[in-house]
mmCIF file of C-alpha atoms in Angstrom:
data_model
loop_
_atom_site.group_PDB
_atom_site.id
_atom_site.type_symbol
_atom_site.label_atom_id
_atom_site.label_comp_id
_atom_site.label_asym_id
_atom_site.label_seq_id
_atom_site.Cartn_x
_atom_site.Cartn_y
_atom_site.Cartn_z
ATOM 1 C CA UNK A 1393 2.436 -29.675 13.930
ATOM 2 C CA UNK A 1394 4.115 -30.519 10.814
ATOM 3 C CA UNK A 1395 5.011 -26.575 10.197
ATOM 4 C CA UNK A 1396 7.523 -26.718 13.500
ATOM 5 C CA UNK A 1397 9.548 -29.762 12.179
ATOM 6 C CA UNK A 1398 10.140 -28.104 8.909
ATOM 7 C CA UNK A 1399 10.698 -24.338 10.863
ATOM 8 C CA UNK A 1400 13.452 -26.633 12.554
ATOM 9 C CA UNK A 1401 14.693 -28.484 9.946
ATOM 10 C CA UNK A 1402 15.160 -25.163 7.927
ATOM 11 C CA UNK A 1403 16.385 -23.416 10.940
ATOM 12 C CA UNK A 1404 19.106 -25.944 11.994
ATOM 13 C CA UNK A 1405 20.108 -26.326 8.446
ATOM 14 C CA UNK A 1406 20.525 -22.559 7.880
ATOM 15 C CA UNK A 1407 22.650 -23.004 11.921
ATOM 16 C CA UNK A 1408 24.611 -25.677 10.356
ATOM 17 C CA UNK A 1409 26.147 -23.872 7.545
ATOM 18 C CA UNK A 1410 27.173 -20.759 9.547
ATOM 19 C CA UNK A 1411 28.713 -23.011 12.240
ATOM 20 C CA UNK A 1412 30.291 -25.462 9.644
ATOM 21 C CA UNK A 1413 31.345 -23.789 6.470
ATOM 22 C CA UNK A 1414 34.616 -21.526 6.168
ATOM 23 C CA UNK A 1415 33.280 -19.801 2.605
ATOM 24 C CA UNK A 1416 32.431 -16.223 3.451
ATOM 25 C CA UNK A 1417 29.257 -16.244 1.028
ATOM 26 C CA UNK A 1418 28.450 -19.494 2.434
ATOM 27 C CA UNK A 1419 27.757 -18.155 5.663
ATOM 28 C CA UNK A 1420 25.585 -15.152 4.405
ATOM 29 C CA UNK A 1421 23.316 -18.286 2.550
ATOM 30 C CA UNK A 1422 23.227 -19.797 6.045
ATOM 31 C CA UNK A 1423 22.096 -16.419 7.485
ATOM 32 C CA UNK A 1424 19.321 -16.313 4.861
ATOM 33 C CA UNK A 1425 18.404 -19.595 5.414
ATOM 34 C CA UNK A 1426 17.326 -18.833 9.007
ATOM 35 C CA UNK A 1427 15.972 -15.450 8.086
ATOM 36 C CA UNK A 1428 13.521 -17.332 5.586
ATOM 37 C CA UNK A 1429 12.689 -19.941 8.235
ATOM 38 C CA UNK A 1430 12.006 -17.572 10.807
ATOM 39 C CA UNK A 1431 9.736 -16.102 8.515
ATOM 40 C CA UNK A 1432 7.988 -19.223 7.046
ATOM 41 C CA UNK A 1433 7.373 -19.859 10.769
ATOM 42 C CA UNK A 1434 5.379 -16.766 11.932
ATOM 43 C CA UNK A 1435 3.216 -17.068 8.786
ATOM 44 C CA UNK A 1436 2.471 -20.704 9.409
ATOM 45 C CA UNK A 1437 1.846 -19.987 12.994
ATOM 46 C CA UNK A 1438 -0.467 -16.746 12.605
ATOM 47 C CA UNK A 1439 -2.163 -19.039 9.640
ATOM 48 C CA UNK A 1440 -6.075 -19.221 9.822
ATOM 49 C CA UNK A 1441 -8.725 -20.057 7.254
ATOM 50 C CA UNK A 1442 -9.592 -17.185 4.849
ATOM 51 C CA UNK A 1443 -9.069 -15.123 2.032
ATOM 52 C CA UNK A 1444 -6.417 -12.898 0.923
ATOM 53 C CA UNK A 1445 -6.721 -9.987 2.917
ATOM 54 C CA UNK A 1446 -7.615 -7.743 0.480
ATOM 55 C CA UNK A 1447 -11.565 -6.629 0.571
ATOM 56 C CA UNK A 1448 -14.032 -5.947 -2.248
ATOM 57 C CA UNK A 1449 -16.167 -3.250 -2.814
ATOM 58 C CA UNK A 1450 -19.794 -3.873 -2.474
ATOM 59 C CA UNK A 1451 -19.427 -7.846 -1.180
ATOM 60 C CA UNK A 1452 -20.246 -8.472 2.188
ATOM 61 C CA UNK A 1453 -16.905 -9.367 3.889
ATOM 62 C CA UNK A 1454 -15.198 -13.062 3.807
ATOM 63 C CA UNK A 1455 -13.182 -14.749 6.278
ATOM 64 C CA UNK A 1456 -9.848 -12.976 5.840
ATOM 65 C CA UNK A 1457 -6.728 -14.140 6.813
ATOM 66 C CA UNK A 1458 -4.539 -12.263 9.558
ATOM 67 C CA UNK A 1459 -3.050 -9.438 7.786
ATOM 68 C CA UNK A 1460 -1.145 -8.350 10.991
ATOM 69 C CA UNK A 1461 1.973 -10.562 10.359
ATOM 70 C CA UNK A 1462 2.530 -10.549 6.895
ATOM 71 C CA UNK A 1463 2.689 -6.675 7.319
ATOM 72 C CA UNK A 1464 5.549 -7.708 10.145
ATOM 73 C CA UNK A 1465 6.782 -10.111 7.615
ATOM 74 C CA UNK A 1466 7.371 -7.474 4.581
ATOM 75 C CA UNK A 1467 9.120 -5.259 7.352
ATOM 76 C CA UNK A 1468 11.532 -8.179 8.142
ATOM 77 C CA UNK A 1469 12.281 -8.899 4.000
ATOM 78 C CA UNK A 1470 13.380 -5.334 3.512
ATOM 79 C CA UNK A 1471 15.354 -5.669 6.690
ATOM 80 C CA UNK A 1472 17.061 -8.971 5.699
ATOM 81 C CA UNK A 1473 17.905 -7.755 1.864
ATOM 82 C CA UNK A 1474 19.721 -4.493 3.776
ATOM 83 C CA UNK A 1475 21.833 -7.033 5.708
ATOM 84 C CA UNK A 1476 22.456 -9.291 3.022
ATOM 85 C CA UNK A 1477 23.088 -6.171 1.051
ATOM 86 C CA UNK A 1478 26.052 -4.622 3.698
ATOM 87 C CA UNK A 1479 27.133 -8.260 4.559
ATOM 88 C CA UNK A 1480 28.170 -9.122 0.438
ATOM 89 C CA UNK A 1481 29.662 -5.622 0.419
ATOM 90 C CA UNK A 1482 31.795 -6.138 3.076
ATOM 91 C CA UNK A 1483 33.039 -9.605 1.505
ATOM 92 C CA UNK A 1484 33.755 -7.534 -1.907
ATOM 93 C CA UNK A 1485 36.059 -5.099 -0.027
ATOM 94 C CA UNK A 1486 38.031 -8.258 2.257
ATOM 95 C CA UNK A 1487 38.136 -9.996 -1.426
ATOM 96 C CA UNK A 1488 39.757 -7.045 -2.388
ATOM 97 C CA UNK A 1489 42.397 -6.431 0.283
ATOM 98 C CA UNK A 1490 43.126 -10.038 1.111
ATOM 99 C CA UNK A 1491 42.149 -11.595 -2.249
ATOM 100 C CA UNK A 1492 40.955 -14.483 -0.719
ATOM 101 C CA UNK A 1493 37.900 -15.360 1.023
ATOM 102 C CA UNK A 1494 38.258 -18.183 3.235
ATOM 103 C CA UNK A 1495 37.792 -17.763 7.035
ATOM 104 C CA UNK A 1496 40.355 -20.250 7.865
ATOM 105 C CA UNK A 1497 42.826 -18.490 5.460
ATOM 106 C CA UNK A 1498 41.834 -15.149 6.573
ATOM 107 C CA UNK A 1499 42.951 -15.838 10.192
ATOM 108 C CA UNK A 1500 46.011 -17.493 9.732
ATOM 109 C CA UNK A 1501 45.065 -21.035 10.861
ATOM 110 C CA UNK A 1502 45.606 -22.330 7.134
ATOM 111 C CA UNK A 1503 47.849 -21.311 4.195
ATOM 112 C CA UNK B 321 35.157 -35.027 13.260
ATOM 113 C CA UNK B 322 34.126 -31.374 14.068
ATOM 114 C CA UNK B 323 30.970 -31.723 12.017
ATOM 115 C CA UNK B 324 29.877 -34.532 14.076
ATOM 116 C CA UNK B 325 30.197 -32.419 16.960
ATOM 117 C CA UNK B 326 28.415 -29.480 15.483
ATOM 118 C CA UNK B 327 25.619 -31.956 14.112
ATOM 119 C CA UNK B 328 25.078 -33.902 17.680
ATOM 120 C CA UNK B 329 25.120 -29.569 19.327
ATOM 121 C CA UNK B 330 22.199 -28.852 17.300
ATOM 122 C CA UNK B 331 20.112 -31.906 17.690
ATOM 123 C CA UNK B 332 20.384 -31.376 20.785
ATOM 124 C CA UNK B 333 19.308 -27.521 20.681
ATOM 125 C CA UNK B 334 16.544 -28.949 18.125
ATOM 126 C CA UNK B 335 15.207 -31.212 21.370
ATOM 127 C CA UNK B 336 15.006 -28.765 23.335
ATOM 128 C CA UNK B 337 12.786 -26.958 20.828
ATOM 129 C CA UNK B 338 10.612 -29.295 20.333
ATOM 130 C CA UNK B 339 9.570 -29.295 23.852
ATOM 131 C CA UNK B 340 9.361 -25.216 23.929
ATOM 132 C CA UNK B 341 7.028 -25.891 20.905
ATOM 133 C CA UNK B 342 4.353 -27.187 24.008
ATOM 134 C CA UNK B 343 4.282 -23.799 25.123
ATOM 135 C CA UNK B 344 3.011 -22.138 22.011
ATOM 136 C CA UNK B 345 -0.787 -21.488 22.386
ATOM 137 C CA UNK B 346 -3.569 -22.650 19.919
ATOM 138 C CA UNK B 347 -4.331 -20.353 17.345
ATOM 139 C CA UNK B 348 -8.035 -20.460 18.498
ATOM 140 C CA UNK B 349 -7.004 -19.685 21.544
ATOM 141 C CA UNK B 350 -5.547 -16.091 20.978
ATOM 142 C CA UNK B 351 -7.986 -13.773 20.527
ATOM 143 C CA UNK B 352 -6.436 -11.480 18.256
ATOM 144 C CA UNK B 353 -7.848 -8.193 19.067
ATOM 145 C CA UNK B 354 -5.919 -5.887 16.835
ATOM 146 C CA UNK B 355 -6.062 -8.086 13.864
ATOM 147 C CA UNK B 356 -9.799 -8.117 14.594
ATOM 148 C CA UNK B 357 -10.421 -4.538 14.966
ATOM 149 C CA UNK B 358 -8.010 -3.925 11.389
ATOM 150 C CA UNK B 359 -10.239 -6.741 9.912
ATOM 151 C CA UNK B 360 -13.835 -4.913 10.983
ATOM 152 C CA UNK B 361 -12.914 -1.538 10.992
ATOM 153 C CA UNK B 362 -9.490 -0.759 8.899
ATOM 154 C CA UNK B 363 -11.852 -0.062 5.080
ATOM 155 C CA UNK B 364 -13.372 2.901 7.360
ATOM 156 C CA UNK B 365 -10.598 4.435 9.141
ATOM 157 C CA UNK B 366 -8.414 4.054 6.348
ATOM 158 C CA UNK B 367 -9.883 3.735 3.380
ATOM 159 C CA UNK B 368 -7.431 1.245 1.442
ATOM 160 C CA UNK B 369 -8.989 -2.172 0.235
ATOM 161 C CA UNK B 370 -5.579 -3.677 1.308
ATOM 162 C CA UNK B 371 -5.500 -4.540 4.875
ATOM 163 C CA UNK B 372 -1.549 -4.895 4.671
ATOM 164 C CA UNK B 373 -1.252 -1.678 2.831
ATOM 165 C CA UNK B 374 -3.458 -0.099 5.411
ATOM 166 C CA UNK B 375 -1.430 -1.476 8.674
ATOM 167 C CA UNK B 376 1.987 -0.841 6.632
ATOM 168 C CA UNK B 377 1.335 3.172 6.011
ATOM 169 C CA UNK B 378 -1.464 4.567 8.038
ATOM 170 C CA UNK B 379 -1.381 2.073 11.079
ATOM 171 C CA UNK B 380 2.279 1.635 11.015
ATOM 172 C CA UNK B 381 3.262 4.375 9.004
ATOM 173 C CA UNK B 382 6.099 5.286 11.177
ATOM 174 C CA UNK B 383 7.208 2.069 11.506
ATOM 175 C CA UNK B 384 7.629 1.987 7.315
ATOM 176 C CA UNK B 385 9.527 5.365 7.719
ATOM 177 C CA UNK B 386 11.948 3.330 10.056
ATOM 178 C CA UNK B 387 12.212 1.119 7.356
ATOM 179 C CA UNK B 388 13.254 3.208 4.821
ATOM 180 C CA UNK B 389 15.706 5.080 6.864
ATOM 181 C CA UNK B 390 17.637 1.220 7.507
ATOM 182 C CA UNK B 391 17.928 1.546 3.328
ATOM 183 C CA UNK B 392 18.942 4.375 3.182
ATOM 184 C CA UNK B 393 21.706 3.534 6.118
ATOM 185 C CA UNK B 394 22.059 0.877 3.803
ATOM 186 C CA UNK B 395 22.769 2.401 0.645
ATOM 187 C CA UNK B 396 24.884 5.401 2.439
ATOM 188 C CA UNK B 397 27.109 2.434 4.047
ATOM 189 C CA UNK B 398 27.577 0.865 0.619
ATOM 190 C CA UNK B 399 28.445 3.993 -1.035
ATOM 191 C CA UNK B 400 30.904 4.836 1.247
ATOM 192 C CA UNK B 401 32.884 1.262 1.410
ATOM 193 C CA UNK B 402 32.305 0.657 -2.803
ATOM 194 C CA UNK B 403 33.166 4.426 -3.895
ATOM 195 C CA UNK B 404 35.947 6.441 -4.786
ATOM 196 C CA UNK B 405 37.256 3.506 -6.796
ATOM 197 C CA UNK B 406 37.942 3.783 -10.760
ATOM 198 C CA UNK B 407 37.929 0.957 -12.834
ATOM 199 C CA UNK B 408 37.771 0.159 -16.575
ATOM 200 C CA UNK B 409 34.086 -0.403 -17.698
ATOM 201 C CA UNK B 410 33.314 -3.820 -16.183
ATOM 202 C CA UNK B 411 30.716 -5.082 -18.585
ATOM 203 C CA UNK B 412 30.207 -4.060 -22.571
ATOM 204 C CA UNK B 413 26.860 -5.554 -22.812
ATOM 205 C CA UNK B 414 25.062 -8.747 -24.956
ATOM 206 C CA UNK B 415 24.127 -9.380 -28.292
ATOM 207 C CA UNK B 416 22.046 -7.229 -30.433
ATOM 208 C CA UNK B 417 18.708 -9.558 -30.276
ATOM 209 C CA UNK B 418 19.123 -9.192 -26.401
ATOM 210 C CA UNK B 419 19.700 -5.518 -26.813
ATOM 211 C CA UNK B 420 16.812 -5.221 -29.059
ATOM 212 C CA UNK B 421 14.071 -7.380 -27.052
ATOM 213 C CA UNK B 422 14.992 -5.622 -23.996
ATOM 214 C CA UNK B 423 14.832 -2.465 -25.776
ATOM 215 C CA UNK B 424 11.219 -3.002 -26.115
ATOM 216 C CA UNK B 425 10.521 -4.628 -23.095
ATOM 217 C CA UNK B 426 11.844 -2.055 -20.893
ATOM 218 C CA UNK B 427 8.718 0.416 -21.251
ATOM 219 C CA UNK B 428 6.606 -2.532 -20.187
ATOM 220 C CA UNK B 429 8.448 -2.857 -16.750
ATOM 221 C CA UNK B 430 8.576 0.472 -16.369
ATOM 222 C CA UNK B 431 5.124 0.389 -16.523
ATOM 223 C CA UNK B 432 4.348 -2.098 -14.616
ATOM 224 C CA UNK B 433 6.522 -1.169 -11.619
ATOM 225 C CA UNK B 434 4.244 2.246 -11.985
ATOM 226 C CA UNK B 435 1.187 -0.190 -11.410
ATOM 227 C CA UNK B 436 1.780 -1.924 -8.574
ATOM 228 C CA UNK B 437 3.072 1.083 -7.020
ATOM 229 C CA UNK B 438 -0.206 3.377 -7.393
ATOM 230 C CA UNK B 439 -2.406 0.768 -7.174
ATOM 231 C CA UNK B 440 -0.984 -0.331 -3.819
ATOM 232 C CA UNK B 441 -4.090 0.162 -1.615
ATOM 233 C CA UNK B 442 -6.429 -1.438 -4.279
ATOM 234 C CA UNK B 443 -4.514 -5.060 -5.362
ATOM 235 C CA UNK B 444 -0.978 -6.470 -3.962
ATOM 236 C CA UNK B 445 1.667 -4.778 -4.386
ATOM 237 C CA UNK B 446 2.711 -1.667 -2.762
ATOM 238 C CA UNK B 447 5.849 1.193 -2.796
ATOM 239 C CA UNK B 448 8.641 -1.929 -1.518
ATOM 240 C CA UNK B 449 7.262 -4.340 -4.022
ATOM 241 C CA UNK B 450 6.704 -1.848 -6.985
ATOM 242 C CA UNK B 451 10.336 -0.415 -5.874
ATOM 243 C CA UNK B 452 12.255 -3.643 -6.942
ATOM 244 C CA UNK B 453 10.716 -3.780 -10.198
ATOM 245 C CA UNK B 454 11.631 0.006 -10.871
ATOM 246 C CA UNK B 455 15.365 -0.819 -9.401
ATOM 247 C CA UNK B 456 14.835 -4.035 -11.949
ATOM 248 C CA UNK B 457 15.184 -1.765 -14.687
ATOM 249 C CA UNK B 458 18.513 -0.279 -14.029
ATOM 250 C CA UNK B 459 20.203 -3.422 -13.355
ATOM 251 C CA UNK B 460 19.251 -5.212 -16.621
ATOM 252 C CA UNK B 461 20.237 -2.085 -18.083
ATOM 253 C CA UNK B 462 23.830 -2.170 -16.964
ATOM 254 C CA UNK B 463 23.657 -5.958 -17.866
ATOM 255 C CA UNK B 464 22.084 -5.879 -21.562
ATOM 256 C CA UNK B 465 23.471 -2.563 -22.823
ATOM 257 C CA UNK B 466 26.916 -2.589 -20.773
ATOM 258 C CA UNK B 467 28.083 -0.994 -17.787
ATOM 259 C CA UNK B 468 28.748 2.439 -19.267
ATOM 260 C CA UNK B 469 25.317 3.036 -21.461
ATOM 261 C CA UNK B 470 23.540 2.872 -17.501
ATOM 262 C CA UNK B 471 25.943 5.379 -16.365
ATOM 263 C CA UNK B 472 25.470 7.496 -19.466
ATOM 264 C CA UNK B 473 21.395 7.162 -19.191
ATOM 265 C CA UNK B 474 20.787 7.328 -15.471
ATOM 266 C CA UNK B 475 23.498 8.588 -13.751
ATOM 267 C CA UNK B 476 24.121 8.522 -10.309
ATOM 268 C CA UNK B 477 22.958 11.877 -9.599
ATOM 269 C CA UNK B 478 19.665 11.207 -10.734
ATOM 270 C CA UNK B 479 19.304 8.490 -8.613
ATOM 271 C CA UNK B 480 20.360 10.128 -5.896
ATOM 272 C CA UNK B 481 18.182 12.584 -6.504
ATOM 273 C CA UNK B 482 15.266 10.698 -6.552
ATOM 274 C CA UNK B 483 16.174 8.682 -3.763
ATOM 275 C CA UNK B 484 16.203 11.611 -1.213
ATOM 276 C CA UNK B 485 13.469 13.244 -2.824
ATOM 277 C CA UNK B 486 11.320 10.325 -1.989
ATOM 278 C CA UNK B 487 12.549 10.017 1.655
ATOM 279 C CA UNK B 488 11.429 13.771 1.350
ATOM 280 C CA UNK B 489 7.832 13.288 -0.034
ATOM 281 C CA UNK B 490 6.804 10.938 2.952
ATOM 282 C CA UNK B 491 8.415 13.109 5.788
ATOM 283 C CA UNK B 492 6.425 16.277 3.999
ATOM 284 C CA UNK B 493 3.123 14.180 4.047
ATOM 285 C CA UNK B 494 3.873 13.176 7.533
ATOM 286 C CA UNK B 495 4.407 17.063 8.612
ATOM 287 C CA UNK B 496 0.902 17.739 6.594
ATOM 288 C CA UNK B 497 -0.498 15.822 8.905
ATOM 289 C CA UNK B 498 0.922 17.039 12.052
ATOM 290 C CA UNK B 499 0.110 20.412 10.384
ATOM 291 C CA UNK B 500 -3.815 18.967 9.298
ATOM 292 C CA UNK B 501 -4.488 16.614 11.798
ATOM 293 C CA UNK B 502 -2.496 17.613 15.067
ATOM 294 C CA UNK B 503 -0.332 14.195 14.820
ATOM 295 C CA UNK B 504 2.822 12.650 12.424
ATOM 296 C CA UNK B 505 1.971 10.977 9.429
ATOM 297 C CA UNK B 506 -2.109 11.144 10.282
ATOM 298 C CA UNK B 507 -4.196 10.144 7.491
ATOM 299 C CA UNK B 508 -5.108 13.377 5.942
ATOM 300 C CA UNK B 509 -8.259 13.722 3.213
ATOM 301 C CA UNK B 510 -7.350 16.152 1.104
ATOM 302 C CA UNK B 511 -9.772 14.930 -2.083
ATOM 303 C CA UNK B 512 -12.553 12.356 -2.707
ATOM 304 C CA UNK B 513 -12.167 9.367 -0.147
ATOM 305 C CA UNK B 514 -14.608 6.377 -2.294
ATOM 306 C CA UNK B 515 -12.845 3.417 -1.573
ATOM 307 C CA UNK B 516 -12.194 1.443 -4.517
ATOM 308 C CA UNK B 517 -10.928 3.914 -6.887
ATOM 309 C CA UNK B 518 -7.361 5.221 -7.750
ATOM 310 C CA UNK B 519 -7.497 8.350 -5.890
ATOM 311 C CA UNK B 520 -8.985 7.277 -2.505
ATOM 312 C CA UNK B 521 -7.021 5.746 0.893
ATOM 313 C CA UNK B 522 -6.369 9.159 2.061
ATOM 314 C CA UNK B 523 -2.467 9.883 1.438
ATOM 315 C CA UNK B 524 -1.593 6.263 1.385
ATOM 316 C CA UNK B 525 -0.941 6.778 -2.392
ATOM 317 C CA UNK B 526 1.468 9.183 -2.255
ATOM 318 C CA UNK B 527 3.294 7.633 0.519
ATOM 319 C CA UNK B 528 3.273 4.453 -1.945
ATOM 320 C CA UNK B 529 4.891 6.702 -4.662
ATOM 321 C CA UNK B 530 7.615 8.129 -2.164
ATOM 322 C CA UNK B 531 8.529 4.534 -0.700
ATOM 323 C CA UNK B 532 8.528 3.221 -4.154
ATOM 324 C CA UNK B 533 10.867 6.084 -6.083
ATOM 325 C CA UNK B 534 13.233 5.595 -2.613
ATOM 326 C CA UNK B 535 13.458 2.107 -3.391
ATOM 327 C CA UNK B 536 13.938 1.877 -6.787
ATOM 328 C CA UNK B 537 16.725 4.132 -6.788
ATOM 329 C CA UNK B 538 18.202 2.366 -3.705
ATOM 330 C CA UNK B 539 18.430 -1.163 -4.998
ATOM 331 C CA UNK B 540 19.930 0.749 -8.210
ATOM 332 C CA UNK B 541 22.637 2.210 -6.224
ATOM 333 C CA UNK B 542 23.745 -0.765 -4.220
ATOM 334 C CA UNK B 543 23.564 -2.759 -7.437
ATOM 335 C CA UNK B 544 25.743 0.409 -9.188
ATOM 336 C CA UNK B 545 27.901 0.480 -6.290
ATOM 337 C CA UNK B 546 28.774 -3.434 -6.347
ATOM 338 C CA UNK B 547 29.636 -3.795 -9.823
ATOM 339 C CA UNK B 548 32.199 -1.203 -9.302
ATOM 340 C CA UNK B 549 30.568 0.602 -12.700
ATOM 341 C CA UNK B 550 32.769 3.449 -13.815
ATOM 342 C CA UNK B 551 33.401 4.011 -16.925
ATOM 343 C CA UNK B 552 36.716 4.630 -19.496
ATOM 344 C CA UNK B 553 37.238 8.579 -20.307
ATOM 345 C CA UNK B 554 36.821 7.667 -24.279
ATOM 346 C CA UNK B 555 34.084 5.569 -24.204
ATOM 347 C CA UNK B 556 32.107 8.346 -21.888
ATOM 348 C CA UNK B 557 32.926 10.734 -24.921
ATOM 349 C CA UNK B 558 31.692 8.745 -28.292
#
């Protein structure tokens, strides 16, 4: 299915940048890269034919789309803006002490 | 050289993905019971047009309460690494048409943020959603009108305030329930249960209004918190 090459294509890109780049905020993009594809994939994978899963009043009742995981979905948004929250704090305060956020620099390999 | 390395590591991971992706059954395979029963039955038991509203704070309700306890864990974390820091007043705002236009668009916001949070078990939207438009507010605020007019206007107390006091409202309607019902956070009736109108859905509403004031105020913090907004003694005083 086309929705599992682009899951992986999203996925390894998002892999990529935290294994490749040194930038601090580069690595908490990577992190939300794979956080989005994650979630891109469940929805495409729980995807059937239907409505929006809200219901009407009155109307006799429509094919609806699973409203299971985009419940589990909202959980994991709130979830991942904490982290990405914490994680950009935590770069403020290194900026801070070590004025500098490169990994490389930050552990002494490079000057 | 190392990137061709890390590039050849995660084609190989992506093969052996794309064989795992075999394993996955057929969507018309799965018979989805609780998505099935939530479908059929979830307008009755719950009374909330919106089937993710419904699973999110009647179904799930403590679940959502988990939730908001990881922002608050959040925002407490934040606070404690970003405070106890003074600096001069970081931003003094933008021009006067910006000042003006936002001047009147802010009532709009506010209102709308109001909307999608009370009218979360009738159309999309809901306490999280509604929440970031609130918290919206305060950080144009601090960007239009300057670091120290948001400090002046909302201070941190009265965030804090209302971020507590809405992590107070849904433990309170989760002990009326244990209280009404015998179990946490049951679905208590205590008015007209139609389904369709403003005041139906049980206590889903008011939940909605708790999650949403907790958010709000929580994304207003963190943002408070990052920009390291204090303000200068004289400028606090004219």
């Amino acid at each position: 299915m086309i929705y599992n090459l682009v899951f992986l294509l999203l996925f390894m890109l998002g892999f990529y940048t935290i294994l490749v780049k040194k930038n601090l905020i580069k690595l908490v993009i990577g992190l939300n890269i794979m956080e989005a594809a994650t979630f891109f994939w469940v929805m495409a994978l729980n995807y059937r034919e239907g409505v929006i899963p809200i219901l009407k009043t009155g109307s006799k009742a429509a094919a609806v789309v699973n409203p299971l995981p985009q419940a589990l979905i909202l959980t994991g948004i709130v979830i991942g803006a904490s982290t990405t929250a914490f994680l950009l704090t935590l770069i403020i305060e290194i900026n801070k002490y070590a004025n500098v956020i490169d990994l490389d620099i930050l552990k002494g390999l490079r000057d | 050289m190392k990137n061709s390395i890390v590039i050849l590591l995660l084609i190989l991971l992506s093969a052996l993905l794309i064989f795992s992706f075999d394993f996955i059954p057929e969507q018309e395979i799965v018979v989805d019971s609780t998505a099935e029963h939530i479908i059929t039955k979830g307008l009755q038991e719950t009374g909330s047009l919106n089937l993710v509203t419904a699973i999110l704070y009647d179904y799930r309700a403590f679940d959502s309460m988990g939730e908001s306890t990881v922002i608050f864990a959040t925002v407490s974390a934040i606070v404690l690494l970003l405070s106890f820091k003074t600096l001069p007043v970081s931003s003094q705002g933008l021009s006067f048409i910006v000042k003006n236009t936002f001047g009147f668009l802010a009532p709009f916001i506010f209102l709308f943020g109001l909307y999608v949070i009370t009218h979360g078990h009738l159309s999309p939207g809901g306490g999280f959603q509604g929440g970031v438009i609130l918290g919206t507010i305060s950080i144009i605020l601090s960007i239009v009108y300057g670091s120290a007019y948001d400090y002046r206007k909302y201070p941190p107390k009265t965030k804090t305030l209302l971020e507590t006091g809405g992590a107070l409202l849904f433990l309170f309607i989760g002990g009326l329930g244990l209280v009404l019902k015998g179990h946490f956070l049951a679905n208590v009736n205590p008015l007209i249960n139609e389904p369709g109108r403003l005041i139906s859905a049980g206590v889903i509403p008011y939940i909605n209004i708790g999650i949403g004031f907790k958010i709000g105020a929580g994304l207003a913090i963190i943002f408070y918190s990052m920009i390291q907004k204090t303000y200068v003694e004289e400028e606090l005083k004219s």
